[in-house]
Amino acid sequence: MILLDGKKISTQINQGITNRIKILKENNILPSLAVILANETIESKTYVSMKQKMCEKLGIQCKIIHLIKPFNNDDILKVLSDLNKANNIHTILVQLPLPKHIDKNKILSAISPEKDVDGLNPLNSGKLFQNNNIHFIPCTVRACMELLDHYKIDIQGKHAVIVGSSILVGLPLSTCLLHRGATITLCNINTVDTKSQVNNGDIVISCCGVPRLIKKDWIKKGAIVLDVGINKINTPDGTKLVGDVDFDNVKDITSYITPVPGGIGPMTISMLIKQIVEACERNNI
Ligand code: GUN
């Protein structure tokens, strides 16, 4: 079994990007990200703070717009309209999930496609769908693809089973893997026997947010397992982060596996940084 070391690879990627940020700054461009945080969950606040810390560490300006209730669709649309117009804002990210009273589709459609760093505006989703002139893809999806590529794992002809079909991860990931020649099974909340589907996977990617759902007898011997889940669970000593995969139980039967933490998580933040820098270079140099 080989550990897919997202922490190590992301550090290397971040170091490589530092020079590109330096060049942008020499051209008087200070790369920037604006994040709209419109929910009070501890998970969202933690993710946003991790993104902010990495931006600041690498010299990217990060502006957090934390909306405090009450707010409605129009309030968010007004913030977005200002950010879309601002010359000093290169990229925009709306942290999901949004509260139930907010129309998610309306909000995502209002992010300028040139600044939509998470690739969730329908124009960018459509480009990904059609494999046409892709600029932004959801950062977690790119994290999975880059980690597979870094370890030179062949995708073509493999059967990839994805557990979870959100617009943020499972659905766009299925498209990316399909474009790379994989055969896809996309499990979702209505799948009758998820275990038997996962059992067929040469590549298994879990992004459903159920702690340690995937057990050893779900996995075909030699499969490649990517765990996108980051779940906080209670332990006798406090709390602990675990993935969707029962790592200790599963790891020895796999050929490659990501740990949680230290797998897809740090890679996702690196991909965010990479897409911010790419957007800046595309639009300014
Ligand atoms: N919520 C949890 N992860 C993410 C992410 O990567 N991007 C956005 N926009 N929302 C999230």
GROMACS .gro file of C-alpha atoms and ligand atoms in nm:
model
  296
    1MET     CA    1   0.000   0.000   0.000
    2ILE     CA    2   0.125   0.348  -0.089
    3LEU     CA    3   0.003   0.648   0.105
    4LEU     CA    4  -0.109   0.935  -0.119
    5ASP     CA    5   0.059   1.210   0.080
    6GLY     CA    6  -0.149   1.520   0.007
    7LYS     CA    7   0.026   1.718   0.276
    8LYS     CA    8   0.371   1.666   0.123
    9ILE     CA    9   0.260   1.720  -0.238
   10SER     CA   10   0.061   2.031  -0.150
   11THR     CA   11   0.366   2.183   0.020
   12GLN     CA   12   0.569   2.123  -0.298
   13ILE     CA   13   0.292   2.276  -0.512
   14ASN     CA   14   0.268   2.581  -0.286
   15GLN     CA   15   0.644   2.635  -0.310
   16GLY     CA   16   0.621   2.620  -0.689
   17ILE     CA   17   0.343   2.880  -0.691
   18THR     CA   18   0.536   3.127  -0.474
   19ASN     CA   19   0.750   3.233  -0.768
   20ARG     CA   20   0.446   3.298  -0.986
   21ILE     CA   21   0.300   3.519  -0.714
   22LYS     CA   22   0.631   3.708  -0.698
   23ILE     CA   23   0.618   3.773  -1.074
   24LEU     CA   24   0.260   3.901  -1.047
   25LYS     CA   25   0.366   4.137  -0.770
   26GLU     CA   26   0.662   4.261  -0.978
   27ASN     CA   27   0.397   4.355  -1.235
   28ASN     CA   28   0.209   4.549  -0.964
   29ILE     CA   29  -0.064   4.286  -0.937
   30LEU     CA   30  -0.157   4.174  -0.587
   31PRO     CA   31  -0.354   3.850  -0.637
   32SER     CA   32  -0.673   3.848  -0.436
   33LEU     CA   33  -0.962   3.630  -0.327
   34ALA     CA   34  -1.295   3.740  -0.182
   35VAL     CA   35  -1.491   3.484   0.018
   36ILE     CA   36  -1.859   3.522   0.100
   37LEU     CA   37  -1.937   3.337   0.420
   38ALA     CA   38  -2.312   3.325   0.474
   39ASN     CA   39  -2.350   3.049   0.730
   40GLU     CA   40  -2.254   3.008   1.090
   41THR     CA   41  -2.150   2.642   1.094
   42ILE     CA   42  -1.821   2.567   1.262
   43GLU     CA   43  -1.714   2.358   0.959
   44SER     CA   44  -1.758   2.648   0.715
   45LYS     CA   45  -1.581   2.890   0.946
   46THR     CA   46  -1.293   2.644   0.983
   47TYR     CA   47  -1.261   2.586   0.606
   48VAL     CA   48  -1.272   2.960   0.535
   49SER     CA   49  -1.013   3.033   0.800
   50MET     CA   50  -0.782   2.764   0.655
   51LYS     CA   51  -0.816   2.920   0.309
   52GLN     CA   52  -0.748   3.264   0.452
   53LYS     CA   53  -0.437   3.150   0.641
   54MET     CA   54  -0.285   2.985   0.335
   55CYS     CA   55  -0.358   3.291   0.117
   56GLU     CA   56  -0.192   3.519   0.370
   57LYS     CA   57   0.106   3.286   0.407
   58LEU     CA   58   0.166   3.293   0.031
   59GLY     CA   59   0.105   3.666  -0.014
   60ILE     CA   60  -0.245   3.654  -0.164
   61GLN     CA   61  -0.488   3.913  -0.037
   62CYS     CA   62  -0.794   3.747   0.116
   63LYS     CA   63  -1.107   3.941   0.197
   64ILE     CA   64  -1.375   3.761   0.398
   65ILE     CA   65  -1.728   3.900   0.376
   66HIS     CA   66  -1.907   3.744   0.670
   67LEU     CA   67  -2.281   3.806   0.640
   68ILE     CA   68  -2.467   3.814   0.968
   69LYS     CA   69  -2.839   3.728   0.980
   70PRO     CA   70  -3.084   3.861   0.875
   71PHE     CA   71  -2.987   3.873   0.506
   72ASN     CA   72  -3.169   3.777   0.188
   73ASN     CA   73  -3.088   3.690  -0.175
   74ASP     CA   74  -3.066   4.057  -0.274
   75ASP     CA   75  -2.812   4.132  -0.002
   76ILE     CA   76  -2.580   3.861  -0.133
   77LEU     CA   77  -2.642   3.963  -0.496
   78LYS     CA   78  -2.545   4.322  -0.409
   79VAL     CA   79  -2.219   4.206  -0.247
   80LEU     CA   80  -2.147   3.991  -0.552
   81SER     CA   81  -2.222   4.272  -0.794
   82ASP     CA   82  -1.969   4.496  -0.615
   83LEU     CA   83  -1.706   4.221  -0.610
   84ASN     CA   84  -1.764   4.142  -0.977
   85LYS     CA   85  -1.694   4.506  -1.065
   86ALA     CA   86  -1.396   4.560  -0.833
   87ASN     CA   87  -1.069   4.571  -1.029
   88ASN     CA   88  -0.864   4.474  -0.724
   89ILE     CA   89  -1.064   4.150  -0.669
   90HIS     CA   90  -0.945   3.873  -0.900
   91THR     CA   91  -1.141   3.576  -0.768
   92ILE     CA   92  -1.462   3.512  -0.572
   93LEU     CA   93  -1.576   3.210  -0.372
   94VAL     CA   94  -1.918   3.164  -0.211
   95GLN     CA   95  -1.874   2.915   0.070
   96LEU     CA   96  -2.137   2.639   0.060
   97PRO     CA   97  -2.377   2.537   0.200
   98LEU     CA   98  -2.595   2.847   0.188
   99PRO     CA   99  -2.887   2.879   0.430
  100LYS     CA  100  -3.217   2.726   0.313
  101HIS     CA  101  -3.389   3.062   0.253
  102ILE     CA  102  -3.122   3.156  -0.001
  103ASP     CA  103  -3.160   3.059  -0.368
  104LYS     CA  104  -2.829   2.884  -0.431
  105ASN     CA  105  -2.868   2.871  -0.810
  106LYS     CA  106  -2.940   3.241  -0.831
  107ILE     CA  107  -2.632   3.322  -0.622
  108LEU     CA  108  -2.392   3.090  -0.808
  109SER     CA  109  -2.517   3.223  -1.143
  110ALA     CA  110  -2.433   3.577  -1.031
  111ILE     CA  111  -2.061   3.513  -0.975
  112SER     CA  112  -1.864   3.659  -1.265
  113PRO     CA  113  -1.746   3.357  -1.469
  114GLU     CA  114  -1.397   3.516  -1.496
  115LYS     CA  115  -1.367   3.532  -1.115
  116ASP     CA  116  -1.552   3.212  -1.022
  117VAL     CA  117  -1.257   3.029  -0.864
  118ASP     CA  118  -1.465   2.727  -0.755
  119GLY     CA  119  -1.615   2.681  -1.102
  120LEU     CA  120  -1.975   2.677  -0.979
  121ASN     CA  121  -2.128   2.935  -1.213
  122PRO     CA  122  -2.332   2.737  -1.470
  123LEU     CA  123  -2.110   2.867  -1.753
  124ASN     CA  124  -1.803   2.712  -1.590
  125SER     CA  125  -1.993   2.393  -1.496
  126GLY     CA  126  -2.108   2.374  -1.860
  127LYS     CA  127  -1.752   2.409  -1.991
  128LEU     CA  128  -1.645   2.127  -1.764
  129PHE     CA  129  -1.942   1.919  -1.878
  130GLN     CA  130  -1.850   1.973  -2.243
  131ASN     CA  131  -1.471   1.952  -2.183
  132ASN     CA  132  -1.443   2.287  -2.354
  133ASN     CA  133  -1.196   2.564  -2.263
  134ILE     CA  134  -1.199   2.479  -1.891
  135HIS     CA  135  -1.056   2.747  -1.661
  136PHE     CA  136  -1.203   2.681  -1.318
  137ILE     CA  137  -1.310   2.348  -1.170
  138PRO     CA  138  -1.417   2.287  -0.809
  139CYS     CA  139  -1.095   2.282  -0.606
  140THR     CA  140  -1.163   1.947  -0.439
  141VAL     CA  141  -1.215   1.786  -0.779
  142ARG     CA  142  -0.888   1.926  -0.907
  143ALA     CA  143  -0.721   1.808  -0.584
  144CYS     CA  144  -0.827   1.449  -0.657
  145MET     CA  145  -0.714   1.467  -1.019
  146GLU     CA  146  -0.375   1.623  -0.936
  147LEU     CA  147  -0.304   1.369  -0.665
  148LEU     CA  148  -0.379   1.080  -0.903
  149ASP     CA  149  -0.160   1.244  -1.169
  150HIS     CA  150   0.122   1.317  -0.928
  151TYR     CA  151   0.148   0.947  -0.842
  152LYS     CA  152   0.114   0.862  -1.214
  153ILE     CA  153  -0.196   0.654  -1.153
  154ASP     CA  154  -0.350   0.557  -1.485
  155ILE     CA  155  -0.717   0.648  -1.510
  156GLN     CA  156  -0.808   0.536  -1.862
  157GLY     CA  157  -1.012   0.217  -1.872
  158LYS     CA  158  -1.052   0.202  -1.493
  159HIS     CA  159  -1.387   0.170  -1.322
  160ALA     CA  160  -1.425   0.467  -1.084
  161VAL     CA  161  -1.695   0.443  -0.819
  162ILE     CA  162  -1.782   0.773  -0.653
  163VAL     CA  163  -1.990   0.780  -0.335
  164GLY     CA  164  -2.168   1.118  -0.317
  165SER     CA  165  -2.307   1.327  -0.601
  166SER     CA  166  -2.293   1.691  -0.485
  167ILE     CA  167  -2.232   1.975  -0.732
  168LEU     CA  168  -1.919   2.060  -0.533
  169VAL     CA  169  -1.742   1.723  -0.560
  170GLY     CA  170  -1.908   1.400  -0.679
  171LEU     CA  171  -2.087   1.525  -0.988
  172PRO     CA  172  -1.804   1.736  -1.139
  173LEU     CA  173  -1.551   1.467  -1.042
  174SER     CA  174  -1.751   1.209  -1.236
  175THR     CA  175  -1.726   1.435  -1.543
  176CYS     CA  176  -1.348   1.486  -1.504
  177LEU     CA  177  -1.282   1.115  -1.466
  178LEU     CA  178  -1.509   1.036  -1.760
  179HIS     CA  179  -1.316   1.280  -1.980
  180ARG     CA  180  -0.999   1.096  -1.878
  181GLY     CA  181  -1.137   0.765  -2.001
  182ALA     CA  182  -1.273   0.606  -1.683
  183THR     CA  183  -1.604   0.425  -1.658
  184ILE     CA  184  -1.810   0.586  -1.385
  185THR     CA  185  -2.056   0.473  -1.120
  186LEU     CA  186  -2.197   0.768  -0.927
  187CYS     CA  187  -2.362   0.650  -0.605
  188ASN     CA  188  -2.608   0.879  -0.434
  189ILE     CA  189  -2.859   0.885  -0.151
  190ASN     CA  190  -3.099   0.661  -0.350
  191THR     CA  191  -2.847   0.393  -0.443
  192VAL     CA  192  -2.989   0.062  -0.323
  193ASP     CA  193  -2.671  -0.132  -0.244
  194THR     CA  194  -2.376   0.105  -0.230
  195LYS     CA  195  -2.144  -0.163  -0.094
  196SER     CA  196  -2.187  -0.384  -0.401
  197GLN     CA  197  -2.119  -0.085  -0.630
  198VAL     CA  198  -1.804   0.011  -0.439
  199ASN     CA  199  -1.692  -0.351  -0.459
  200ASN     CA  200  -1.650  -0.310  -0.837
  201GLY     CA  201  -1.432   0.000  -0.814
  202ASP     CA  202  -1.072   0.006  -0.937
  203ILE     CA  203  -1.077   0.364  -0.809
  204VAL     CA  204  -1.307   0.449  -0.516
  205ILE     CA  205  -1.367   0.810  -0.419
  206SER     CA  206  -1.585   0.889  -0.123
  207CYS     CA  207  -1.736   1.234  -0.075
  208CYS     CA  208  -2.056   1.170   0.120
  209GLY     CA  209  -1.968   1.291   0.472
  210VAL     CA  210  -2.053   0.971   0.659
  211PRO     CA  211  -1.776   0.890   0.909
  212ARG     CA  212  -1.597   0.558   0.838
  213LEU     CA  213  -1.880   0.432   0.613
  214ILE     CA  214  -1.651   0.238   0.381
  215LYS     CA  215  -1.520  -0.086   0.533
  216LYS     CA  216  -1.263  -0.341   0.422
  217ASP     CA  217  -1.519  -0.580   0.271
  218TRP     CA  218  -1.647  -0.296   0.048
  219ILE     CA  219  -1.311  -0.263  -0.130
  220LYS     CA  220  -1.174  -0.476  -0.413
  221LYS     CA  221  -0.817  -0.592  -0.346
  222GLY     CA  222  -0.565  -0.347  -0.494
  223ALA     CA  223  -0.815  -0.063  -0.542
  224ILE     CA  224  -0.709   0.303  -0.528
  225VAL     CA  225  -0.902   0.486  -0.256
  226LEU     CA  226  -0.942   0.864  -0.225
  227ASP     CA  227  -1.122   0.990   0.083
  228VAL     CA  228  -1.269   1.339   0.049
  229GLY     CA  229  -1.468   1.322   0.375
  230ILE     CA  230  -1.364   1.534   0.673
  231ASN     CA  231  -1.589   1.438   0.964
  232LYS     CA  232  -1.551   1.544   1.325
  233ILE     CA  233  -1.639   1.265   1.568
  234ASN     CA  234  -1.649   1.249   1.947
  235THR     CA  235  -1.393   1.033   2.124
  236PRO     CA  236  -1.339   0.965   2.497
  237ASP     CA  237  -1.059   1.229   2.489
  238GLY     CA  238  -1.245   1.496   2.292
  239THR     CA  239  -1.294   1.509   1.916
  240LYS     CA  240  -1.111   1.371   1.616
  241LEU     CA  241  -1.120   1.414   1.236
  242VAL     CA  242  -1.197   1.100   1.036
  243GLY     CA  243  -1.279   1.036   0.671
  244ASP     CA  244  -1.563   0.849   0.501
  245VAL     CA  245  -1.331   0.549   0.482
  246ASP     CA  246  -1.250   0.329   0.781
  247PHE     CA  247  -0.879   0.392   0.714
  248ASP     CA  248  -0.713   0.152   0.963
  249ASN     CA  249  -0.940  -0.130   0.856
  250VAL     CA  250  -0.920  -0.064   0.480
  251LYS     CA  251  -0.563   0.052   0.413
  252ASP     CA  252  -0.387  -0.285   0.376
  253ILE     CA  253  -0.618  -0.411   0.102
  254THR     CA  254  -0.563  -0.102  -0.119
  255SER     CA  255  -0.280  -0.020  -0.361
  256TYR     CA  256  -0.300   0.355  -0.286
  257ILE     CA  257  -0.499   0.544  -0.022
  258THR     CA  258  -0.530   0.900   0.109
  259PRO     CA  259  -0.518   0.962   0.483
  260VAL     CA  260  -0.756   1.199   0.668
  261PRO     CA  261  -0.628   1.446   0.767
  262GLY     CA  262  -0.333   1.505   0.532
  263GLY     CA  263  -0.480   1.379   0.205
  264ILE     CA  264  -0.730   1.563  -0.014
  265GLY     CA  265  -0.778   1.852   0.238
  266PRO     CA  266  -0.440   2.027   0.194
  267MET     CA  267  -0.445   1.951  -0.181
  268THR     CA  268  -0.780   2.134  -0.209
  269ILE     CA  269  -0.633   2.449  -0.059
  270SER     CA  270  -0.333   2.429  -0.294
  271MET     CA  271  -0.569   2.400  -0.590
  272LEU     CA  272  -0.756   2.708  -0.471
  273ILE     CA  273  -0.427   2.900  -0.460
  274LYS     CA  274  -0.330   2.764  -0.802
  275GLN     CA  275  -0.663   2.868  -0.958
  276ILE     CA  276  -0.636   3.218  -0.802
  277VAL     CA  277  -0.289   3.261  -0.954
  278GLU     CA  278  -0.398   3.120  -1.291
  279ALA     CA  279  -0.696   3.360  -1.300
  280CYS     CA  280  -0.468   3.653  -1.221
  281GLU     CA  281  -0.219   3.556  -1.491
  282ARG     CA  282  -0.496   3.500  -1.747
  283ASN     CA  283  -0.665   3.834  -1.689
  284ASN     CA  284  -0.367   4.059  -1.622
  285ILE     CA  285  -0.046   3.955  -1.796
  286GUN     N1  286  -1.798   2.403   0.129
  286GUN     C1  287  -1.718   2.300   0.166
  286GUN     N2  288  -1.611   2.291   0.086
  286GUN     C2  289  -1.623   2.391  -0.005
  286GUN     C3  290  -1.544   2.432  -0.116
  286GUN     O1  291  -1.437   2.377  -0.148
  286GUN     N3  292  -1.592   2.539  -0.186
  286GUN     C4  293  -1.708   2.602  -0.156
  286GUN     N4  294  -1.747   2.706  -0.232
  286GUN     N5  295  -1.785   2.565  -0.054
  286GUN     C5  296  -1.741   2.460   0.021
   0.00000   0.00000   0.00000
